[in-house]
mmCIF file of C-alpha atoms in Angstrom:
data_model
loop_
_atom_site.group_PDB
_atom_site.id
_atom_site.type_symbol
_atom_site.label_atom_id
_atom_site.label_comp_id
_atom_site.label_asym_id
_atom_site.label_seq_id
_atom_site.Cartn_x
_atom_site.Cartn_y
_atom_site.Cartn_z
ATOM 1 C CA MET A 1 -55.237 -9.075 -17.856
ATOM 2 C CA TYR A 2 -57.440 -9.141 -14.445
ATOM 3 C CA ASP A 3 -56.920 -6.057 -12.213
ATOM 4 C CA PHE A 4 -55.412 -7.571 -9.118
ATOM 5 C CA GLN A 5 -54.723 -3.763 -8.145
ATOM 6 C CA SER A 6 -58.760 -3.404 -7.439
ATOM 7 C CA GLY A 7 -58.741 -6.073 -4.835
ATOM 8 C CA GLY A 8 -58.853 -9.223 -7.202
ATOM 9 C CA ASP A 9 -58.085 -12.988 -6.372
ATOM 10 C CA PHE A 10 -54.626 -13.376 -6.592
ATOM 11 C CA GLU A 11 -55.270 -17.026 -5.943
ATOM 12 C CA ARG A 12 -57.452 -17.154 -9.425
ATOM 13 C CA ASP A 13 -56.027 -19.385 -12.490
ATOM 14 C CA LEU A 14 -55.625 -17.535 -15.337
ATOM 15 C CA ASN A 15 -57.267 -18.039 -18.558
ATOM 16 C CA LEU A 16 -55.275 -18.695 -21.689
ATOM 17 C CA ASP A 17 -55.830 -15.323 -22.880
ATOM 18 C CA GLU A 18 -54.887 -13.795 -19.535
ATOM 19 C CA LEU A 19 -51.836 -15.428 -19.713
ATOM 20 C CA LEU A 20 -50.560 -14.407 -23.035
ATOM 21 C CA THR A 21 -51.109 -10.352 -21.824
ATOM 22 C CA GLY A 22 -47.750 -8.191 -23.065
ATOM 23 C CA ILE A 23 -46.740 -11.161 -25.523
ATOM 24 C CA ASP A 24 -46.612 -10.282 -29.051
ATOM 25 C CA LYS A 25 -48.766 -12.959 -30.428
ATOM 26 C CA SER A 26 -48.516 -12.133 -33.692
ATOM 27 C CA ARG A 27 -44.496 -13.436 -33.390
ATOM 28 C CA LEU A 28 -45.111 -16.018 -30.903
ATOM 29 C CA ILE A 29 -47.600 -17.934 -33.776
ATOM 30 C CA SER A 30 -44.932 -17.071 -36.451
ATOM 31 C CA ALA A 31 -42.073 -18.539 -34.067
ATOM 32 C CA LEU A 32 -44.564 -21.742 -33.893
ATOM 33 C CA ASN A 33 -45.003 -22.315 -37.500
ATOM 34 C CA VAL A 34 -41.290 -22.170 -38.245
ATOM 35 C CA LEU A 35 -40.715 -24.534 -35.593
ATOM 36 C CA LEU A 36 -43.354 -27.100 -36.437
ATOM 37 C CA ASP A 37 -43.107 -26.591 -40.141
ATOM 38 C CA THR A 38 -46.962 -26.035 -40.203
ATOM 39 C CA THR A 39 -49.671 -23.615 -39.617
ATOM 40 C CA VAL A 40 -50.197 -23.552 -35.932
ATOM 41 C CA GLY A 41 -53.612 -22.174 -33.503
ATOM 42 C CA VAL A 42 -54.010 -22.411 -30.046
ATOM 43 C CA VAL A 43 -57.309 -22.028 -28.608
ATOM 44 C CA ASP A 44 -58.627 -21.890 -25.483
ATOM 45 C CA ASP A 45 -60.177 -24.431 -22.649
ATOM 46 C CA THR A 46 -63.535 -23.747 -24.358
ATOM 47 C CA GLY A 47 -62.284 -24.326 -27.985
ATOM 48 C CA ALA A 48 -62.413 -19.977 -29.094
ATOM 49 C CA SER A 49 -59.863 -19.561 -30.966
ATOM 50 C CA VAL A 50 -56.861 -17.389 -29.223
ATOM 51 C CA ILE A 51 -54.081 -16.981 -31.765
ATOM 52 C CA GLY A 52 -53.366 -18.118 -35.279
ATOM 53 C CA ASP A 53 -55.378 -20.411 -37.794
ATOM 54 C CA ASN A 54 -57.984 -22.501 -35.958
ATOM 55 C CA SER A 55 -60.507 -22.333 -39.189
ATOM 56 C CA SER A 56 -59.826 -25.251 -40.531
ATOM 57 C CA LYS A 57 -59.386 -29.174 -39.648
ATOM 58 C CA THR A 58 -56.892 -30.361 -37.248
ATOM 59 C CA VAL A 59 -54.984 -33.282 -37.165
ATOM 60 C CA ASP A 60 -52.622 -32.905 -34.393
ATOM 61 C CA ARG A 61 -53.436 -31.514 -30.963
ATOM 62 C CA VAL A 62 -52.164 -31.333 -27.350
ATOM 63 C CA PRO A 63 -53.197 -29.822 -24.531
ATOM 64 C CA LEU A 64 -51.579 -26.557 -22.718
ATOM 65 C CA HIS A 65 -51.821 -26.760 -18.944
ATOM 66 C CA GLY A 66 -51.874 -23.378 -16.461
ATOM 67 C CA GLU A 67 -51.119 -24.889 -12.545
ATOM 68 C CA LEU A 68 -53.194 -27.467 -12.535
ATOM 69 C CA GLU A 69 -55.649 -27.353 -15.103
ATOM 70 C CA PRO A 70 -55.875 -27.426 -19.198
ATOM 71 C CA VAL A 71 -56.082 -23.710 -20.453
ATOM 72 C CA GLY A 72 -55.856 -24.510 -24.085
ATOM 73 C CA PHE A 73 -54.585 -26.657 -26.714
ATOM 74 C CA LEU A 74 -52.116 -26.357 -29.219
ATOM 75 C CA GLN A 75 -53.260 -27.924 -32.404
ATOM 76 C CA THR A 76 -51.725 -28.112 -36.153
ATOM 77 C CA ARG A 77 -53.271 -28.584 -39.734
ATOM 78 C CA THR A 78 -51.075 -31.378 -40.651
ATOM 79 C CA ALA A 79 -49.369 -34.410 -38.898
ATOM 80 C CA VAL A 80 -45.888 -32.992 -37.038
ATOM 81 C CA PRO A 81 -43.654 -35.488 -35.419
ATOM 82 C CA SER A 82 -44.698 -35.913 -31.571
ATOM 83 C CA GLU A 83 -41.682 -35.299 -30.218
ATOM 84 C CA ARG A 84 -41.515 -32.096 -31.656
ATOM 85 C CA LEU A 85 -45.088 -31.034 -30.843
ATOM 86 C CA SER A 86 -44.383 -32.048 -27.212
ATOM 87 C CA ALA A 87 -41.520 -29.829 -27.575
ATOM 88 C CA ALA A 88 -43.587 -26.883 -28.925
ATOM 89 C CA ALA A 89 -45.857 -27.102 -26.339
ATOM 90 C CA ASP A 90 -43.390 -27.707 -23.544
ATOM 91 C CA LEU A 91 -41.839 -24.636 -24.599
ATOM 92 C CA MET A 92 -45.217 -22.546 -25.265
ATOM 93 C CA GLN A 93 -45.990 -23.750 -21.366
ATOM 94 C CA LEU A 94 -42.822 -22.563 -20.562
ATOM 95 C CA ILE A 95 -43.475 -18.546 -21.818
ATOM 96 C CA LEU A 96 -47.467 -19.251 -20.211
ATOM 97 C CA CYS A 97 -45.540 -19.799 -16.467
ATOM 98 C CA CYS A 98 -42.709 -17.000 -17.036
ATOM 99 C CA ASN A 99 -45.403 -14.553 -18.240
ATOM 100 C CA ALA A 100 -48.144 -15.633 -15.375
ATOM 101 C CA ARG A 101 -45.049 -15.042 -12.373
ATOM 102 C CA TYR A 102 -44.238 -11.422 -14.162
ATOM 103 C CA LEU A 103 -47.806 -10.477 -14.075
ATOM 104 C CA LEU A 104 -48.426 -11.666 -10.528
ATOM 105 C CA ALA A 105 -45.176 -9.999 -9.518
ATOM 106 C CA SER A 106 -46.080 -6.789 -11.075
ATOM 107 C CA ASP A 107 -49.675 -6.212 -10.022
ATOM 108 C CA ILE A 108 -48.309 -7.181 -6.269
ATOM 109 C CA HIS A 109 -45.415 -4.481 -6.670
ATOM 110 C CA LEU A 110 -47.854 -2.113 -7.736
ATOM 111 C CA GLN A 111 -50.655 -2.555 -4.998
ATOM 112 C CA THR A 112 -47.962 -2.841 -2.362
ATOM 113 C CA GLN A 113 -46.436 0.879 -3.174
ATOM 114 C CA ARG A 114 -49.964 1.971 -3.367
ATOM 115 C CA ASP A 115 -51.072 0.868 -0.152
ATOM 116 C CA ASP A 116 -48.063 2.131 1.317
ATOM 117 C CA PHE A 117 -48.112 5.408 0.011
ATOM 118 C CA GLU A 118 -52.163 5.542 0.961
ATOM 119 C CA GLU A 119 -50.982 4.656 4.541
ATOM 120 C CA LEU A 120 -48.058 7.037 4.906
ATOM 121 C CA GLN A 121 -50.903 9.783 3.112
ATOM 122 C CA ARG A 122 -53.350 8.632 5.564
ATOM 123 C CA ARG A 123 -50.718 9.247 8.752
ATOM 124 C CA ASN A 124 -49.637 12.681 7.699
ATOM 125 C CA VAL A 125 -53.206 13.952 7.604
ATOM 126 C CA ALA A 126 -53.786 12.319 11.122
ATOM 127 C CA LEU A 127 -50.421 14.098 12.288
ATOM 128 C CA GLN A 128 -51.381 17.444 11.248
ATOM 129 C CA ALA A 129 -54.756 17.371 12.780
ATOM 130 C CA SER A 130 -52.866 16.329 16.037
ATOM 131 C CA GLU A 131 -50.816 18.892 15.818
ATOM 132 C CA ALA A 132 -53.770 21.629 15.183
ATOM 133 C CA ARG A 133 -55.126 20.679 18.155
ATOM 134 C CA TYR A 134 -52.455 20.299 20.422
ATOM 135 C CA LYS A 135 -51.205 24.391 19.434
ATOM 136 C CA LYS A 136 -54.441 25.104 20.442
ATOM 137 C CA LEU A 137 -54.138 23.906 24.226
ATOM 138 C CA SER A 138 -50.201 25.389 24.091
ATOM 139 C CA GLU A 139 -50.609 27.761 27.031
ATOM 140 C CA SER A 140 -51.882 24.946 29.369
ATOM 141 C CA LEU A 141 -50.525 22.196 28.032
ATOM 142 C CA GLU A 142 -47.042 23.117 26.521
ATOM 143 C CA ILE A 143 -45.092 19.936 28.088
ATOM 144 C CA ARG A 144 -47.376 17.761 25.967
ATOM 145 C CA VAL A 145 -47.466 19.544 23.202
ATOM 146 C CA LYS A 146 -43.355 19.675 22.955
ATOM 147 C CA GLU A 147 -43.659 16.045 23.360
ATOM 148 C CA GLN A 148 -46.567 15.822 20.402
ATOM 149 C CA VAL A 149 -44.192 18.314 17.860
ATOM 150 C CA LYS A 150 -41.035 15.635 18.373
ATOM 151 C CA THR A 151 -43.922 12.825 17.389
ATOM 152 C CA ILE A 152 -44.962 14.681 14.311
ATOM 153 C CA GLU A 153 -41.234 15.617 13.421
ATOM 154 C CA LYS A 154 -40.265 11.794 13.883
ATOM 155 C CA ALA A 155 -43.331 10.828 11.282
ATOM 156 C CA HIS A 156 -42.173 13.734 8.883
ATOM 157 C CA LEU A 157 -38.667 12.899 8.872
ATOM 158 C CA LYS A 158 -39.875 9.095 7.964
ATOM 159 C CA LEU A 159 -41.656 9.991 5.330
ATOM 160 C CA TYR A 160 -38.850 12.142 3.858
ATOM 161 C CA ARG A 161 -36.776 8.949 3.594
ATOM 162 C CA ASN A 162 -39.631 6.816 2.450
ATOM 163 C CA GLU A 163 -39.783 9.320 -0.274
ATOM 164 C CA LYS A 164 -36.059 8.665 -1.045
ATOM 165 C CA GLN A 165 -36.952 5.141 -1.224
ATOM 166 C CA ALA A 166 -39.641 5.346 -3.064
ATOM 167 C CA SER A 167 -38.030 6.904 -5.933
ATOM 168 C CA VAL A 168 -36.240 3.430 -6.201
ATOM 169 C CA GLY A 169 -39.705 1.379 -6.401
ATOM 170 C CA ARG A 170 -40.609 3.994 -9.320
ATOM 171 C CA LEU A 171 -37.907 3.026 -11.213
ATOM 172 C CA ALA A 172 -38.315 -0.384 -11.013
ATOM 173 C CA ALA A 173 -41.347 -0.544 -12.563
ATOM 174 C CA GLY A 174 -39.802 1.563 -15.369
ATOM 175 C CA VAL A 175 -36.820 -0.969 -15.822
ATOM 176 C CA ALA A 176 -39.212 -4.226 -15.701
ATOM 177 C CA HIS A 177 -40.340 -2.810 -19.226
ATOM 178 C CA GLU A 178 -36.725 -1.487 -20.596
ATOM 179 C CA ILE A 179 -35.481 -5.284 -19.934
ATOM 180 C CA ASN A 180 -38.753 -7.052 -21.037
ATOM 181 C CA ASN A 181 -38.091 -5.434 -24.601
ATOM 182 C CA PRO A 182 -34.770 -7.110 -25.011
ATOM 183 C CA LEU A 183 -36.431 -9.851 -23.602
ATOM 184 C CA GLY A 184 -39.171 -10.374 -26.078
ATOM 185 C CA PHE A 185 -36.955 -10.434 -28.950
ATOM 186 C CA ILE A 186 -33.993 -12.886 -27.993
ATOM 187 C CA ARG A 187 -37.020 -14.892 -26.956
ATOM 188 C CA SER A 188 -37.917 -15.189 -30.504
ATOM 189 C CA ASN A 189 -34.511 -15.178 -32.077
ATOM 190 C CA VAL A 190 -33.695 -17.917 -29.850
ATOM 191 C CA ALA A 191 -36.568 -20.033 -31.150
ATOM 192 C CA THR A 192 -36.218 -18.946 -34.592
ATOM 193 C CA ALA A 193 -32.484 -20.211 -34.185
ATOM 194 C CA ALA A 194 -33.591 -23.169 -33.127
ATOM 195 C CA SER A 195 -35.801 -23.606 -36.059
ATOM 196 C CA TYR A 196 -32.910 -23.235 -38.175
ATOM 197 C CA LEU A 197 -30.574 -25.577 -36.295
ATOM 198 C CA GLU A 198 -33.624 -28.150 -37.141
ATOM 199 C CA SER A 199 -32.593 -27.901 -40.790
ATOM 200 C CA PHE A 200 -28.928 -28.124 -40.233
ATOM 201 C CA TYR A 201 -29.572 -31.525 -38.059
ATOM 202 C CA GLU A 202 -30.968 -32.697 -41.380
ATOM 203 C CA PHE A 203 -28.390 -31.715 -43.225
ATOM 204 C CA ASN A 204 -25.860 -33.385 -41.076
ATOM 205 C CA ALA A 205 -27.991 -36.358 -41.355
ATOM 206 C CA LEU A 206 -27.353 -36.771 -45.248
ATOM 207 C CA ILE A 207 -23.850 -36.491 -44.666
ATOM 208 C CA ASP A 208 -24.138 -39.010 -42.050
ATOM 209 C CA ASN A 209 -25.764 -41.422 -44.551
ATOM 210 C CA GLY A 210 -23.236 -40.798 -47.155
ATOM 211 C CA ALA A 211 -25.212 -38.949 -49.345
ATOM 212 C CA SER A 212 -23.160 -37.661 -52.579
ATOM 213 C CA SER A 213 -21.762 -34.277 -53.091
ATOM 214 C CA LYS A 214 -24.125 -33.401 -55.675
ATOM 215 C CA GLU A 215 -26.924 -34.465 -53.248
ATOM 216 C CA LEU A 216 -25.767 -32.140 -50.603
ATOM 217 C CA CYS A 217 -25.144 -29.255 -52.886
ATOM 218 C CA LYS A 218 -28.746 -29.693 -54.177
ATOM 219 C CA VAL A 219 -30.482 -29.706 -51.031
ATOM 220 C CA TRP A 220 -27.949 -26.887 -49.346
ATOM 221 C CA GLU A 221 -29.463 -24.898 -52.726
ATOM 222 C CA GLU A 222 -33.160 -25.810 -52.082
ATOM 223 C CA ARG A 223 -33.677 -25.473 -48.255
ATOM 224 C CA GLU A 224 -31.337 -21.767 -48.737
ATOM 225 C CA LEU A 225 -28.946 -23.180 -46.002
ATOM 226 C CA SER A 226 -26.267 -20.077 -47.387
ATOM 227 C CA LEU A 227 -29.078 -17.848 -46.187
ATOM 228 C CA LEU A 228 -29.933 -19.226 -42.773
ATOM 229 C CA LEU A 229 -26.154 -19.301 -41.661
ATOM 230 C CA ASP A 230 -26.140 -15.284 -42.401
ATOM 231 C CA ASP A 231 -29.829 -14.958 -40.366
ATOM 232 C CA PHE A 232 -28.118 -17.185 -37.683
ATOM 233 C CA LYS A 233 -25.231 -15.192 -37.149
ATOM 234 C CA ASP A 234 -27.694 -11.601 -37.353
ATOM 235 C CA LEU A 235 -29.650 -13.293 -34.799
ATOM 236 C CA MET A 236 -27.159 -14.015 -32.500
ATOM 237 C CA LYS A 237 -25.547 -10.232 -32.808
ATOM 238 C CA GLU A 238 -28.694 -8.939 -31.879
ATOM 239 C CA SER A 239 -29.612 -11.023 -28.895
ATOM 240 C CA LEU A 240 -25.777 -10.531 -27.448
ATOM 241 C CA GLU A 241 -26.654 -6.645 -28.009
ATOM 242 C CA GLY A 242 -29.970 -7.124 -26.113
ATOM 243 C CA LEU A 243 -28.462 -8.808 -23.291
ATOM 244 C CA ASP A 244 -25.695 -5.848 -23.184
ATOM 245 C CA ARG A 245 -28.407 -3.704 -22.600
ATOM 246 C CA ILE A 246 -30.050 -5.426 -20.342
ATOM 247 C CA ALA A 247 -26.640 -5.664 -18.457
ATOM 248 C CA LYS A 248 -25.838 -2.039 -18.481
ATOM 249 C CA ILE A 249 -29.542 -1.278 -17.298
ATOM 250 C CA VAL A 250 -28.801 -3.666 -14.129
ATOM 251 C CA ILE A 251 -25.665 -2.074 -13.299
ATOM 252 C CA ALA A 252 -27.294 1.493 -13.841
ATOM 253 C CA LEU A 253 -30.004 0.677 -11.575
ATOM 254 C CA LYS A 254 -27.751 -0.889 -8.949
ATOM 255 C CA GLY A 255 -25.542 2.296 -8.305
ATOM 256 C CA PHE A 256 -29.042 3.866 -8.177
ATOM 257 C CA SER A 257 -30.228 2.002 -5.416
ATOM 258 C CA ARG A 258 -27.298 2.638 -3.087
ATOM 259 C CA ILE A 259 -29.403 5.644 -2.033
ATOM 260 C CA ASP A 260 -28.483 5.291 1.574
ATOM 261 C CA GLN A 261 -24.542 4.965 1.225
ATOM 262 C CA THR A 262 -22.542 7.117 3.583
ATOM 263 C CA GLU A 263 -19.382 6.647 1.734
ATOM 264 C CA THR A 264 -17.981 9.089 -0.669
ATOM 265 C CA GLU A 265 -16.502 8.196 -4.124
ATOM 266 C CA ARG A 266 -14.633 10.102 -6.838
ATOM 267 C CA ALA A 267 -17.775 9.725 -9.725
ATOM 268 C CA ASP A 268 -18.241 11.588 -12.864
ATOM 269 C CA ILE A 269 -21.607 13.657 -13.215
ATOM 270 C CA ASP A 270 -21.863 12.823 -16.662
ATOM 271 C CA THR A 271 -21.783 9.505 -16.377
ATOM 272 C CA ILE A 272 -24.356 9.300 -13.469
ATOM 273 C CA VAL A 273 -26.751 11.306 -16.313
ATOM 274 C CA ARG A 274 -26.129 8.513 -18.765
ATOM 275 C CA GLN A 275 -27.559 5.782 -16.526
ATOM 276 C CA ILE A 276 -30.374 7.089 -14.973
ATOM 277 C CA CYS A 277 -31.341 8.729 -18.534
ATOM 278 C CA GLN A 278 -31.144 5.374 -19.587
ATOM 279 C CA VAL A 279 -33.085 3.150 -17.421
ATOM 280 C CA ALA A 280 -35.609 6.157 -16.902
ATOM 281 C CA GLU A 281 -36.281 5.751 -20.568
ATOM 282 C CA SER A 282 -39.846 4.255 -20.553
ATOM 283 C CA GLN A 283 -40.567 7.472 -18.449
ATOM 284 C CA TRP A 284 -39.887 10.103 -21.083
ATOM 285 C CA GLN A 285 -39.596 8.224 -24.495
ATOM 286 C CA GLN A 286 -43.583 8.175 -25.120
ATOM 287 C CA LYS A 287 -43.871 12.349 -24.025
ATOM 288 C CA ALA A 288 -40.356 13.789 -25.597
ATOM 289 C CA LYS A 289 -37.017 13.991 -26.902
ATOM 290 C CA LEU A 290 -34.146 13.822 -24.832
ATOM 291 C CA VAL A 291 -31.205 15.853 -25.831
ATOM 292 C CA LEU A 292 -27.982 15.409 -23.713
ATOM 293 C CA GLU A 293 -25.064 18.049 -23.950
ATOM 294 C CA LEU A 294 -22.508 16.827 -21.348
ATOM 295 C CA SER A 295 -19.453 18.289 -21.023
ATOM 296 C CA SER A 296 -18.353 17.914 -17.480
ATOM 297 C CA GLU A 297 -14.717 16.428 -17.427
ATOM 298 C CA ASN A 298 -14.134 16.528 -13.557
ATOM 299 C CA PRO A 299 -15.209 13.940 -11.548
ATOM 300 C CA ILE A 300 -16.170 15.265 -8.092
ATOM 301 C CA GLN A 301 -15.908 13.733 -4.424
ATOM 302 C CA CYS A 302 -19.395 12.653 -3.784
ATOM 303 C CA GLN A 303 -22.138 10.490 -2.758
ATOM 304 C CA SER A 304 -22.986 9.416 -6.649
ATOM 305 C CA ALA A 305 -26.558 7.176 -5.800
ATOM 306 C CA GLN A 306 -28.132 10.331 -4.344
ATOM 307 C CA LEU A 307 -26.996 12.870 -7.361
ATOM 308 C CA GLY A 308 -28.316 10.086 -8.972
ATOM 309 C CA GLN A 309 -31.331 10.383 -7.378
ATOM 310 C CA VAL A 310 -31.473 14.348 -7.691
ATOM 311 C CA VAL A 311 -31.038 13.732 -11.849
ATOM 312 C CA TYR A 312 -34.059 10.808 -11.315
ATOM 313 C CA GLY A 313 -35.869 13.540 -9.696
ATOM 314 C CA LEU A 314 -35.481 16.608 -11.743
ATOM 315 C CA LEU A 315 -35.759 14.355 -14.882
ATOM 316 C CA GLY A 316 -39.180 13.417 -13.634
ATOM 317 C CA ASN A 317 -40.110 16.793 -13.060
ATOM 318 C CA ALA A 318 -39.435 17.856 -16.473
ATOM 319 C CA VAL A 319 -41.407 14.917 -18.028
ATOM 320 C CA ASP A 320 -44.600 15.936 -15.728
ATOM 321 C CA ALA A 321 -44.348 19.169 -17.054
ATOM 322 C CA ILE A 322 -44.779 18.440 -20.485
ATOM 323 C CA GLU A 323 -48.121 17.398 -22.446
ATOM 324 C CA THR A 324 -47.183 15.725 -25.723
ATOM 325 C CA ASN A 325 -43.985 15.991 -27.981
ATOM 326 C CA GLY A 326 -41.777 17.910 -25.712
ATOM 327 C CA ILE A 327 -38.292 18.394 -25.716
ATOM 328 C CA ILE A 328 -35.756 18.170 -22.567
ATOM 329 C CA ARG A 329 -32.319 19.301 -22.811
ATOM 330 C CA ILE A 330 -29.631 18.181 -19.705
ATOM 331 C CA ARG A 331 -26.591 19.693 -19.938
ATOM 332 C CA THR A 332 -23.616 19.739 -18.045
ATOM 333 C CA ALA A 333 -20.043 21.660 -17.813
ATOM 334 C CA VAL A 334 -17.393 23.003 -15.468
ATOM 335 C CA ARG A 335 -17.143 26.844 -14.803
ATOM 336 C CA ASN A 336 -14.771 28.408 -12.542
ATOM 337 C CA GLY A 337 -14.327 25.137 -10.699
ATOM 338 C CA VAL A 338 -17.892 24.405 -9.982
ATOM 339 C CA VAL A 339 -19.377 21.747 -12.220
ATOM 340 C CA VAL A 340 -22.765 23.014 -13.618
ATOM 341 C CA LEU A 341 -25.994 20.702 -14.096
ATOM 342 C CA GLU A 342 -28.975 22.283 -16.127
ATOM 343 C CA VAL A 343 -32.221 20.469 -16.902
ATOM 344 C CA GLN A 344 -34.164 22.658 -18.924
ATOM 345 C CA ASP A 345 -37.874 21.758 -20.663
ATOM 346 C CA ASN A 346 -40.684 23.422 -22.787
ATOM 347 C CA GLY A 347 -43.103 22.219 -20.484
ATOM 348 C CA ARG A 348 -46.288 24.477 -18.920
ATOM 349 C CA GLY A 349 -43.768 26.160 -16.576
ATOM 350 C CA ILE A 350 -44.615 27.317 -12.654
ATOM 351 C CA PRO A 351 -46.454 30.185 -12.124
ATOM 352 C CA GLU A 352 -44.342 32.905 -9.715
ATOM 353 C CA ALA A 353 -46.493 32.749 -7.032
ATOM 354 C CA VAL A 354 -45.897 28.711 -6.788
ATOM 355 C CA LEU A 355 -41.869 29.161 -7.730
ATOM 356 C CA ALA A 356 -41.182 30.558 -4.242
ATOM 357 C CA HIS A 357 -42.453 27.392 -2.078
ATOM 358 C CA VAL A 358 -41.384 24.419 -4.441
ATOM 359 C CA PHE A 359 -38.565 23.574 -2.168
ATOM 360 C CA GLU A 360 -40.967 23.624 0.761
ATOM 361 C CA PRO A 361 -41.771 20.162 2.476
ATOM 362 C CA PHE A 362 -44.821 18.752 1.206
ATOM 363 C CA PHE A 363 -45.703 21.434 -0.814
ATOM 364 C CA THR A 364 -47.546 20.293 -4.099
ATOM 365 C CA THR A 365 -49.678 21.261 -6.767
ATOM 366 C CA LYS A 366 -50.735 17.663 -8.172
ATOM 367 C CA GLU A 367 -54.060 16.327 -7.709
ATOM 368 C CA VAL A 368 -54.328 14.413 -4.348
ATOM 369 C CA GLY A 369 -52.750 10.774 -4.651
ATOM 370 C CA GLN A 370 -50.342 12.021 -7.179
ATOM 371 C CA GLY A 371 -47.048 13.219 -5.407
ATOM 372 C CA THR A 372 -46.102 13.803 -1.978
ATOM 373 C CA GLY A 373 -44.369 17.604 -1.948
ATOM 374 C CA LEU A 374 -40.999 16.188 -0.908
ATOM 375 C CA GLY A 375 -39.309 15.637 -4.486
ATOM 376 C CA LEU A 376 -37.420 18.749 -4.545
ATOM 377 C CA THR A 377 -37.298 19.107 -1.069
ATOM 378 C CA VAL A 378 -34.824 16.137 -1.456
ATOM 379 C CA CYS A 379 -33.132 17.150 -4.400
ATOM 380 C CA HIS A 380 -32.175 20.324 -2.432
ATOM 381 C CA ASP A 381 -31.163 19.012 0.445
ATOM 382 C CA ILE A 382 -28.729 16.018 -1.600
ATOM 383 C CA VAL A 383 -27.290 19.374 -3.432
ATOM 384 C CA LYS A 384 -26.727 21.470 -0.184
ATOM 385 C CA GLU A 385 -25.086 18.326 1.587
ATOM 386 C CA HIS A 386 -22.389 18.007 -1.568
ATOM 387 C CA GLY A 387 -21.613 22.091 -0.556
ATOM 388 C CA GLY A 388 -23.762 22.771 -3.730
ATOM 389 C CA THR A 389 -26.714 25.173 -4.754
ATOM 390 C CA ILE A 390 -30.097 25.049 -6.828
ATOM 391 C CA GLU A 391 -32.161 27.354 -8.897
ATOM 392 C CA ILE A 392 -35.269 27.490 -10.666
ATOM 393 C CA VAL A 393 -36.239 29.645 -13.814
ATOM 394 C CA SER A 394 -39.526 29.353 -14.897
ATOM 395 C CA GLN A 395 -42.200 31.278 -17.156
ATOM 396 C CA VAL A 396 -45.764 30.093 -17.951
ATOM 397 C CA SER A 397 -46.129 27.882 -20.804
ATOM 398 C CA LYS A 398 -42.941 28.189 -22.172
ATOM 399 C CA GLY A 399 -40.734 26.395 -19.374
ATOM 400 C CA THR A 400 -38.572 25.498 -16.900
ATOM 401 C CA ARG A 401 -34.850 25.481 -15.859
ATOM 402 C CA VAL A 402 -32.674 24.037 -13.075
ATOM 403 C CA THR A 403 -29.511 24.547 -12.481
ATOM 404 C CA VAL A 404 -27.434 22.673 -10.017
ATOM 405 C CA ASN A 405 -24.091 24.035 -8.913
ATOM 406 C CA LEU A 406 -21.544 21.594 -7.397
ATOM 407 C CA PRO A 407 -18.207 22.769 -6.054
ATOM 408 C CA VAL A 408 -15.302 20.222 -7.887
ATOM 409 C CA GLN A 409 -13.401 20.415 -4.271
ATOM 410 C CA ASN A 410 -16.065 19.847 -2.191
ATOM 411 C CA ALA A 411 -16.795 18.137 1.386
ATOM 412 C CA ILE A 412 -19.822 16.100 1.992
ATOM 413 C CA GLN A 413 -21.121 17.042 5.517
#
């Protein structure tokens, strides 16, 4: 794919290969082969093969357009009715158009996130330098120093608030991946189902033309229409399950995005944990196995979106601490009127010298540009606002356990 993030030209027309980025080409060409009932190939505007079998002489060929100009051609080995070939080309162009918009939106989003973060880092460095200069002049410029300190405190508060908002943006990038997976097989299922409908339309035409029952039975068996019916049912069931998954992800993300809410509500910490783990699946599933041991039965009065941010932050730290093939355990329980949440990993652990500073604002051991040093600070403050406590126990090379205690009968400050 064209690298927009390195300052590329957003106005440049993408070629056919770029427009197919992220799309399962083998499934796409299989669907086209079934749809047109012949061997199908796709070449770019230079004639180079992109997908399918383009080694033999073609019979039918129809252009595929990008924004304005043709970007390639859809071609078949045997003759295909023009309306079916045109419909297949329309479907292909719709896929290319949707994917182009998705790629552009994704790249613009990532570029914007990076630019915002770099600007915040630049401002923070500038403010820290300014603070040092004014402290040296404190004896003679006490009033000016106090004014400057107030300015710095406001900027730090802005960074703190932006850190809470940035978590929503980071989660959104993962959610885009989670939603794209079911969309992919739903799109494929619908294309296959459409091809099945063509067979039944043809069978229906035989009925309308007065074919005998013997002829109908023969066609039914030869074309295996019973199997198509069964497969059609499975395709619809799988597609509905995919749509249900997308709906659950959207609901979970909607709840998580309300991090600035001021109203409290009765919420179950187990439900919050499940929702966050579901929408953040793309972040941990490649590096670790997630084990949920949830047994909290007491809903608590809380700001659920902010507790979701705590779970998301602790889960993200656990994932960052693991190189590969790790285990992350999230436990909940109620002990003596306190809801207990534990997030434990078997990652690299935290050195004792570092452990004493992990809740300090802007303290981070990550590489420059990889962290703001506010993640655990935000988690600590949210838990404190709920009248709770947060503790960390860690051993180098063995892992870390973070324990959050939230009173069932708590008062939000």
